[in-house]
Structures are given as structure tokens and as C-alpha cells.
CSV table of C-alpha atoms in Angstrom, one decimal:
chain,number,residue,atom,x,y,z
A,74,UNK,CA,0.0,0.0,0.0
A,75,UNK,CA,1.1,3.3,-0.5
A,76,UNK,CA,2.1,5.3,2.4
A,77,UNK,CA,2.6,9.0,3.0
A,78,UNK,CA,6.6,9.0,2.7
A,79,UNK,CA,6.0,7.1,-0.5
A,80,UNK,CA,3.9,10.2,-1.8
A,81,UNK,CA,6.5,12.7,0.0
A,82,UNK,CA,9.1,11.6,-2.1
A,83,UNK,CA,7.8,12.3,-5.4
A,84,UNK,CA,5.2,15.1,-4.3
A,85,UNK,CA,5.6,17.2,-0.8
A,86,UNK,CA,2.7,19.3,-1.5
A,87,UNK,CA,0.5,16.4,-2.7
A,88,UNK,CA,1.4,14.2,0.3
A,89,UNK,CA,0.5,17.2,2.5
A,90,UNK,CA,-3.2,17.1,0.9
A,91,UNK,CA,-3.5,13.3,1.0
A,92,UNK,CA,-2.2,13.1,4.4
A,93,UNK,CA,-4.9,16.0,5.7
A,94,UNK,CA,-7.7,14.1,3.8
A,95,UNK,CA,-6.8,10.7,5.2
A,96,UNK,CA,-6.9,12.9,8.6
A,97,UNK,CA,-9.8,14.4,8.6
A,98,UNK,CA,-11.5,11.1,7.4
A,99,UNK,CA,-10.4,9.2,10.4
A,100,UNK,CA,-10.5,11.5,13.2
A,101,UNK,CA,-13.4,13.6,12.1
A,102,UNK,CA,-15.2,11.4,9.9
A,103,UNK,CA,-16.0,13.5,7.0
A,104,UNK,CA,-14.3,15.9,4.0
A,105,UNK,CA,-15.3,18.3,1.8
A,106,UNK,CA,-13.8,20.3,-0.9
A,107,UNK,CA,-14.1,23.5,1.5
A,108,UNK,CA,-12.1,22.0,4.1
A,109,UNK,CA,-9.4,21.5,1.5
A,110,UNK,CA,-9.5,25.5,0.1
A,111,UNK,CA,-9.8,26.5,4.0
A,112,UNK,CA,-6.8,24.7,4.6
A,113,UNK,CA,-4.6,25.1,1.5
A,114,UNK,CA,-6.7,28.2,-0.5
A,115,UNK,CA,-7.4,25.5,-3.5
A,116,UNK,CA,-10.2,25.9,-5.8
A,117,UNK,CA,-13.1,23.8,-6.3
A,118,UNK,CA,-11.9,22.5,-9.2
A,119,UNK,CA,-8.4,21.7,-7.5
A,120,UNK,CA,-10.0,20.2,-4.9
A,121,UNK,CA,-12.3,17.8,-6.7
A,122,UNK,CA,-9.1,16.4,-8.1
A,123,UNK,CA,-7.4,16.0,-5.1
A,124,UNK,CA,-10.4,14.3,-3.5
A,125,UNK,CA,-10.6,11.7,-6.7
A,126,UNK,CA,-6.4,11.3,-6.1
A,127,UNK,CA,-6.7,10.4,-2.9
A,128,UNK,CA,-10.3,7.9,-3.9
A,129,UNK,CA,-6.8,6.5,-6.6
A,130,UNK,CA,-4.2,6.0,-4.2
A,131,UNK,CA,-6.9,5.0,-1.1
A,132,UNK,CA,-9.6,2.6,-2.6
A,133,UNK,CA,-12.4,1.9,0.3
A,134,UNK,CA,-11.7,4.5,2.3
A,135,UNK,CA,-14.1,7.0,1.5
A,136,UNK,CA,-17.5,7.5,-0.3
A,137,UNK,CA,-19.8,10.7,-0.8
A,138,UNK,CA,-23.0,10.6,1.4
A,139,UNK,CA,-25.4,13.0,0.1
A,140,UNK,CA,-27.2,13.7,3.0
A,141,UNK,CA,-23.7,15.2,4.3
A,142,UNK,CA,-22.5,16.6,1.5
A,143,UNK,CA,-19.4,15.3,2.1
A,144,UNK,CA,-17.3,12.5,1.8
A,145,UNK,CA,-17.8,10.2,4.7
A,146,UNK,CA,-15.0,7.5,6.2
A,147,UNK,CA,-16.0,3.9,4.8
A,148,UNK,CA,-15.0,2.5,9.1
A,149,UNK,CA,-15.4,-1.3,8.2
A,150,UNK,CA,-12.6,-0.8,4.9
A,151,UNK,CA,-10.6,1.9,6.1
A,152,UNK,CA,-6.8,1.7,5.7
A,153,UNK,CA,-5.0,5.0,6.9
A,154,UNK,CA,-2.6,6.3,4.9
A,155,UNK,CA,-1.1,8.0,8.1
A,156,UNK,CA,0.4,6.2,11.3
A,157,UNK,CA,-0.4,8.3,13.5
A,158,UNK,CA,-0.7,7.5,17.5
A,159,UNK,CA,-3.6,8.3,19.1
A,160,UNK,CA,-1.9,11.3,21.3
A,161,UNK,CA,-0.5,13.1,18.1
A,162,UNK,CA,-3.7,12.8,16.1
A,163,UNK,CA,-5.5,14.3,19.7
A,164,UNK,CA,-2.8,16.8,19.5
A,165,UNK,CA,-3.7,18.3,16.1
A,166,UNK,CA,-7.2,17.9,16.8
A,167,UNK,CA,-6.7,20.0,19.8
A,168,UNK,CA,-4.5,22.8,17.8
A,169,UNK,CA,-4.9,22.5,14.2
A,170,UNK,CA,-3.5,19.9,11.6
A,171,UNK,CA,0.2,20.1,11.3
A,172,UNK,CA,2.0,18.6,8.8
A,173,UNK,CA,5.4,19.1,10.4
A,174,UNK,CA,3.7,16.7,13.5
A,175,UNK,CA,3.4,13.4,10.7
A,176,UNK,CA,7.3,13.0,10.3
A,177,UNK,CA,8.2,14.2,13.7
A,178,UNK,CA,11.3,15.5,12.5
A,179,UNK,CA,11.9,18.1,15.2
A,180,UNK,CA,13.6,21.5,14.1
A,181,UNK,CA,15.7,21.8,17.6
A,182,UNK,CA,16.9,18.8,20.0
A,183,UNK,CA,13.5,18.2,21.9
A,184,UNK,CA,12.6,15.6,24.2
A,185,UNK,CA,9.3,14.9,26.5
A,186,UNK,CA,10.2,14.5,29.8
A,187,UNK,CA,7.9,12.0,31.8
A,188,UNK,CA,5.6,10.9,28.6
A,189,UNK,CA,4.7,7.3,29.0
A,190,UNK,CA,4.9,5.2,25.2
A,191,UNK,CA,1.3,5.9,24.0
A,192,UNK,CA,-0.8,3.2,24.9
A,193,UNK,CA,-3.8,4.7,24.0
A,194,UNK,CA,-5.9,2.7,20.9
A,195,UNK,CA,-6.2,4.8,18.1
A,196,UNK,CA,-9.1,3.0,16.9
A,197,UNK,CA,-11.0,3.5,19.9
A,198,UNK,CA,-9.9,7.3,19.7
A,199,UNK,CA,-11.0,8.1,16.2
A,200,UNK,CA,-14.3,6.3,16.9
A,201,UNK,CA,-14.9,9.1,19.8
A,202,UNK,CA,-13.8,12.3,18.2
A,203,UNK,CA,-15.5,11.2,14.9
A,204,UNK,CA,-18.6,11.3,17.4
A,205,UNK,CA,-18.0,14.5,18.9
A,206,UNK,CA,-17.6,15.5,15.2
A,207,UNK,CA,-20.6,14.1,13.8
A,208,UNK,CA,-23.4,14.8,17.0
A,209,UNK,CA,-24.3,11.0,17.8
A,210,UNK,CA,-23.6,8.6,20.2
A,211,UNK,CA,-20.8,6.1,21.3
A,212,UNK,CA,-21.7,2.5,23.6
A,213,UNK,CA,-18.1,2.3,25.4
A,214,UNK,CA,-16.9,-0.3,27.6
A,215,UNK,CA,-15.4,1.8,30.1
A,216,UNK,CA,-13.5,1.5,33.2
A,217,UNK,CA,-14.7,3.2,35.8
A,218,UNK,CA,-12.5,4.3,39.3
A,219,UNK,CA,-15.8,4.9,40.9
A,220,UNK,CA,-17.3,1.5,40.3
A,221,UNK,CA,-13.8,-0.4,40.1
A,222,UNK,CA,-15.1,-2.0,36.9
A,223,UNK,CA,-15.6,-2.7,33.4
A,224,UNK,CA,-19.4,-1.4,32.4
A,225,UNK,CA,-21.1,-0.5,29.3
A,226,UNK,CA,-23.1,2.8,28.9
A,227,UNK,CA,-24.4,5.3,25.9
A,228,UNK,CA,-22.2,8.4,26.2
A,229,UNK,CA,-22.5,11.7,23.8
A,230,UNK,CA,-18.6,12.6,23.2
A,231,UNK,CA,-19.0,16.5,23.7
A,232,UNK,CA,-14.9,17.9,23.5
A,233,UNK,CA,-11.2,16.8,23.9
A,234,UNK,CA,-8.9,18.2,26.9
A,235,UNK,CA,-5.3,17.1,28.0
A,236,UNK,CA,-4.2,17.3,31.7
A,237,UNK,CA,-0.4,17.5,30.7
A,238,UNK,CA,0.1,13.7,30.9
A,239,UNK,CA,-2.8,12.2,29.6
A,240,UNK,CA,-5.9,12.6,27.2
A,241,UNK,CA,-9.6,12.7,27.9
A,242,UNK,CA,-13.0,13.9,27.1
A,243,UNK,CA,-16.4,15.5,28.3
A,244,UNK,CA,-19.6,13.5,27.6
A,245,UNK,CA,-23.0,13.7,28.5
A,246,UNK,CA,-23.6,10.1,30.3
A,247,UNK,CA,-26.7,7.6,30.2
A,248,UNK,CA,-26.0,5.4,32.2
A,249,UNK,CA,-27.0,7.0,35.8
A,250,UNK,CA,-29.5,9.3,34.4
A,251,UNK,CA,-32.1,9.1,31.7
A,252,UNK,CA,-31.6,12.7,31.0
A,253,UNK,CA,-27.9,12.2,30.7
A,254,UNK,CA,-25.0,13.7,33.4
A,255,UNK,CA,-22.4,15.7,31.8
A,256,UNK,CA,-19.0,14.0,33.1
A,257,UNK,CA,-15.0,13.7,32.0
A,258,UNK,CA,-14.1,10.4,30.9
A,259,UNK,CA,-10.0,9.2,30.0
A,260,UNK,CA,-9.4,7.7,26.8
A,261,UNK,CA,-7.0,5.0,28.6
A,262,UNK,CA,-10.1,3.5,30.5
A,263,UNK,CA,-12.2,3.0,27.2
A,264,UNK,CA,-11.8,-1.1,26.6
A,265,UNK,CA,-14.2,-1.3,23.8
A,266,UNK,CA,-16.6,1.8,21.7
A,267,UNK,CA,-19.4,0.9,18.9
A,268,UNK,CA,-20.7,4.8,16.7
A,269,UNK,CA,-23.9,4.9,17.0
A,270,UNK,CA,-24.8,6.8,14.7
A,271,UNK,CA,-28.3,6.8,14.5
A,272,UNK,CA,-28.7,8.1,17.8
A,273,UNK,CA,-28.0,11.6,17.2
A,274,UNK,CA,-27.5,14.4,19.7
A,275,UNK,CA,-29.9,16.7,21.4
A,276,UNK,CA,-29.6,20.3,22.7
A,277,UNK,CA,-29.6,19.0,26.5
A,278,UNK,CA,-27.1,17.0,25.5
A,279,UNK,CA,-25.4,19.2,23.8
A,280,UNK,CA,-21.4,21.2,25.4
A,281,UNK,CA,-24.0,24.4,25.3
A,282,UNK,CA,-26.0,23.0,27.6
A,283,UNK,CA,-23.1,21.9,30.2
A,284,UNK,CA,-22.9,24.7,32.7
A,285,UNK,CA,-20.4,23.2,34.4
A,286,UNK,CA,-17.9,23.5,31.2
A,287,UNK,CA,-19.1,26.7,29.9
A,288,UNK,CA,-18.8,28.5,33.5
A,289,UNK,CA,-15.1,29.8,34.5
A,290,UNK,CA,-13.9,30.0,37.6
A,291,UNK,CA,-11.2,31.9,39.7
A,292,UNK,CA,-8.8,30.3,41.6
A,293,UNK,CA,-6.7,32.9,43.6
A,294,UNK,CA,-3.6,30.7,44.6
A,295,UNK,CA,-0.6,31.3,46.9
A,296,UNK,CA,2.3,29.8,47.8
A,297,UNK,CA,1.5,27.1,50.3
A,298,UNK,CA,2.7,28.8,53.8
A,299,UNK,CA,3.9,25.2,54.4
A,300,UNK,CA,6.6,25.5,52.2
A,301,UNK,CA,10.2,26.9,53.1
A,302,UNK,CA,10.6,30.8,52.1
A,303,UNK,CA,13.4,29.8,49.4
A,304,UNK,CA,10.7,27.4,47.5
A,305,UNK,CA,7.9,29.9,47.7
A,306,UNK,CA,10.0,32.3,45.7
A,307,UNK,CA,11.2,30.2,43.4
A,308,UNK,CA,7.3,29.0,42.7
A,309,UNK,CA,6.3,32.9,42.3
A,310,UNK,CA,9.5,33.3,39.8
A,311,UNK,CA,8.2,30.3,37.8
A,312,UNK,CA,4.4,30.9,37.8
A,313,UNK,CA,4.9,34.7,37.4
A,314,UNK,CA,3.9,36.3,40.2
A,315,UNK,CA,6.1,39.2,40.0
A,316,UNK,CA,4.8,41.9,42.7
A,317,UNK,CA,1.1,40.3,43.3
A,318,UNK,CA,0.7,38.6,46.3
A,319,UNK,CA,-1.9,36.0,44.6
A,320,UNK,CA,-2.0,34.1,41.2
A,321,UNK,CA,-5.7,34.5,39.9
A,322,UNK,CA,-5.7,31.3,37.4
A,323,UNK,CA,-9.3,31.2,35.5
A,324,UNK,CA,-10.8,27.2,34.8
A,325,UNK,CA,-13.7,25.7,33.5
A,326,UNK,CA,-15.6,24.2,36.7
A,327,UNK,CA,-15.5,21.3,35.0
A,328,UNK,CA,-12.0,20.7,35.3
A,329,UNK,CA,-11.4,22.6,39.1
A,330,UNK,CA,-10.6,18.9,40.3
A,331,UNK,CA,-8.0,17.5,37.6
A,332,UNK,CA,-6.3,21.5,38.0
A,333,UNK,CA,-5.9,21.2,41.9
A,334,UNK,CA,-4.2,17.6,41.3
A,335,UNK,CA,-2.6,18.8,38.4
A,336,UNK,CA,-0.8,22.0,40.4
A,337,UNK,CA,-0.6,20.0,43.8
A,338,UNK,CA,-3.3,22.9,44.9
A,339,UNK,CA,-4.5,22.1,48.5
A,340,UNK,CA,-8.0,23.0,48.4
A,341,UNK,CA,-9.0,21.8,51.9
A,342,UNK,CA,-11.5,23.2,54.1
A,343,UNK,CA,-10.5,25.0,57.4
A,344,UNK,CA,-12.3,21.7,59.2
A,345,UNK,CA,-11.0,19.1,56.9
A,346,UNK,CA,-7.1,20.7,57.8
A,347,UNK,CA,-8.4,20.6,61.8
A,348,UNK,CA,-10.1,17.2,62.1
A,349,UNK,CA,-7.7,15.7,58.7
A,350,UNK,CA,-4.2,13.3,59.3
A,351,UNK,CA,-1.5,15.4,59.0
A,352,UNK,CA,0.0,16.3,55.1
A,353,UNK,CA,3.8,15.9,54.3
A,354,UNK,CA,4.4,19.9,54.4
A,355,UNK,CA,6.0,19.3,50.8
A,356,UNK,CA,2.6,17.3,49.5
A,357,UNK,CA,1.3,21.2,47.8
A,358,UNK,CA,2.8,23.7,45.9
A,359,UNK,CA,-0.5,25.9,46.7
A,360,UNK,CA,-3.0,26.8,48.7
A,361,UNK,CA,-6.6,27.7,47.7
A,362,UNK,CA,-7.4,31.1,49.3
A,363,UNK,CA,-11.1,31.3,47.9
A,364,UNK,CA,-12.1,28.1,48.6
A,365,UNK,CA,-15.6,29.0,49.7
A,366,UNK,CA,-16.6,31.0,46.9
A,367,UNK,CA,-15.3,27.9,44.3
A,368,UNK,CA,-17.1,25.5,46.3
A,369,UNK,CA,-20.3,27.7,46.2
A,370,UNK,CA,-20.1,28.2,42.6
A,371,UNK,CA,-19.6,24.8,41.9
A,372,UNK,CA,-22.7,23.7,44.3
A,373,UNK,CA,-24.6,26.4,41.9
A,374,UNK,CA,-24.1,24.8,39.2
A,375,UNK,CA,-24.2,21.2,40.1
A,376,UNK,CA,-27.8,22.2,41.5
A,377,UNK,CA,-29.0,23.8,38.6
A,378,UNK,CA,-27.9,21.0,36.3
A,379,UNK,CA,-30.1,18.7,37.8
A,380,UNK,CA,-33.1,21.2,38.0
């Protein structure tokens, strides 16, 4: 089969377009010929040939679905053209397709520090974000720390996010509620995901309808006094404090919990610090000085997304 570096040797800007197309088809599910002059500025014309090219040089991976207007992925014959890992095709998602990611041929000596070897399954990836991309549903065998086991449930794939060491995504969740409940989910713990396609999505299901995503909120951070003098200056040099006393940090309330485990941000409760075991002084880099307001916004929100 022919494979990108195949089509880079005779071609560079030809493998770009078949290597976008290819992209879009497996993590998005769909192409059309504006995607292509968004992307590159190509005509209609231009990109009607490129789109019959790539049909030449990828039989069975595509086909156009009139009701989309677009050429849709053929899932059961696909063959990608790309080998791409899950995290780098999340990546591009995340920031914009990047042709420079596909060779990883780095312009300056680079390394990741700390990055485990992807383990994530790219199949099992695609099939989510061409959800998210489409508006339908996914049944996924998922792995739950809450449960401590394996379950199925119908989940609506709503948007990506990345913690700094791993991948995962917002869904609206059928399993506990009828109406759905609007949760984060890691791409590691999905064992097994089916499209369902048919089942598309509504407007309570919807991200717009997620209050606890679309609502920012402030966490006013300090030093933690625990810490030695010496290594509370050197956290204010490196998070930029400059002359304020307090680092205001703005996050979806969504995602309060994975940023105070994230930061090592001790968001305890006056009572939980009295009748609590006592912390390794060292265990947080912050402490939480609104605490109560966070925790009343976030019981706001959690109230009125059940109403």
C-alpha cells in the first residue's frame, strides 16, 4: 500500500493534501472540498481532483453521502494512509492539523520528559472524536475508578482536553441518568466503543447545555505557607507572580478537580485541615485562598444542572 513517505518523495505538496484528507476522514469522519481551500486556499476545481487522487491512491476509504454533503470515512474498509498515535492525532485535533507533527522530524533537540509510550488505541480514539464531530452517540466499555469495573453505557462525546500527561474527554452520560449527566471520561479506561450513529445528539445534550464546562472560575492561589521561604520564591518566579501577592488562574468548573491535582493545589476546608491526618508539608505547591466562593459556585451549578 502506499504510504505517506511514499507520496513525500515524489510530491511534498501532494502528500500534504493526502495526508490532511486521510486525517480528517479518520479523526473527524467526514471531508469536503471547502475544508481543503480552507486549509490550502485550492479551488473547487483543485479540490475535486485532489479528492478523486486520494479515492486513486486509497480505494475503500471514503464515499460521498449525500445527505452530508461530504465524503464520509467507509469505518469497516478503512486503511490509513497515516500512522499516526492516538496522542498526536489528539494533539492536532486540539490545535490545528500540522503537517510538520506526521514525520516528527523536530527543528531543535526536543525531548518529552515523563511521557509514558502511547498506549492509547487509536481506533478506539477516532471512533470518539468522529462522534464528537458528527453529533451522535458512542456505547463504550469503560472503566470506571468509581465503580472499580468494566461497564457498558451510551455516552455523547462533547470535547477533547489534556491534563499535561494524559488525554480525555467531556460526555453527556446515560448510564446513571435518563436525562444524561455531563462527566470527564479518560481515553485510557475506554476497553471497547461501537458509533452509534443513529442516535444523534440533542440540545440538552449538547457542550452548550453543560454549565459546568461553559462557566469559568477563579482560583486565587498562593504559595502554600507550608513551604520553606526559598521554594515559595522560586514558585512565584516560575508561575509569574512578580509583585502580586496572589496568582488569579481562571478554569472551567468542569475541570477545578484534575487542575488542583494537576498544580498539587491544597483546596482543603478549614475543618478538613483541623479534624484531617497530617500532610507531608511538601505534599502542595498551593493553597486555595477562595475556597468557599469555588465550592459555592460549583454547588450552583451542580444544583441547577439537575433542575
Amino acid at each position: 500500500m502506499t504510504t505517506y513517505r511514499d507520496l513525500k518523495a515524489e510530491d511534498v505538496s501532494l502528500a500534504e493534501r493526502m495526508a490532511y484528507i486521510d486525517f480528517k476522514l479518520q479523526f473527524t469522519g467526514t471531508i469536503n472540498r471547502s475544508d481543503l481551500k480552507n486549509m490550502f486556499g485550492l479551488a473547487e476545481a483543485a479540490s475535486s481532483k485532489m479528492m478523486k487522487t486520494y479515492a486513486s491512491i486509497c480505494p475503500g476509504n471514503m464515499d460521498y453521502v449525500r445527505k452530508k454533503r461530504a465524503n464520509a470515512i467507509l469505518v469497516d474498509t478503512f486503511k490509513p494512509l497515516l500512522d499516526l498515535s492516538a496522542d498526536t492525532a489528539l494533539g492536532m485535533l486540539a490545535n490545528g492539523f500540522n503537517k510538520n507533527k506526521i514525520l516528527t522530524e523536530p527543528m531543535l533537540p526536543y525531548a518529552r520528559i515523563g511521557i509514558p509510550n502511547s498506549h492509547l488505541d487509536v481506533n478506539n480514539v477516532a471512533c470518539i472524536t468522529r462522534a464528537i464531530a458528527g453529533g451522535y452517540s458512542v456505547k463504550a466499555n469503560y472503566f470506571s475508578a468509581h465503580s472499580k469495573g468494566e461497564s457498558w453505557r451510551e455516552i455523547f462525546p462533547l470535547a477533547i482536553f489534556f491534563n499535561g500527561k494524559t488525554w480525555s474527554f467531556r460526555g453527556c452520560c446515560k448510564k446513571d441518568s435518563p436525562e444524561g449527566v455531563f462527566k470527564n471520561f479518560d481515553f485510557a479506561r475506554v476497553k471497547e466503543v461501537k458509533a452509534n450513529e443513529d442516535n444523534r445528539i440533542s440540545n440538552e445534550e449538547s457542550l452548550s447545555n453543560d454549565k459546568m464546562w461553559s462557566t469559568q472560575v477563579p482560583l486565587l492561589l498562593i504559595p502554600h505557607p507550608n513551604l520553606p521561604e526559598d521554594q515559595q520564591n522560586i514558585i512565584k518566579m516560575d508561575f509569574g507572580f512578580m509583585h502580586d501577592t496572589k496568582l488569579i488562574v481562571y478554569e472551567r468548573a468542569a475541570l477545578v478537580y484534575v487542575m488542583t491535582k494537576l498544580w498539587q493545589i491544597d483546596a482543603r476546608t478549614e475543618d478538613e485541615i483541623d479534624e484531617g491526618p497530617q500532610c507531608d508539608p511538601l505534599q502542595y505547591q498551593f493553597k486555595l485562598t477562595n475556597q468557599d466562593m469555588v465550592d459555592v459556585v460549583i454547588k450552583d451549578l451542580e444544583s441547577r444542572s439537575q433542575d
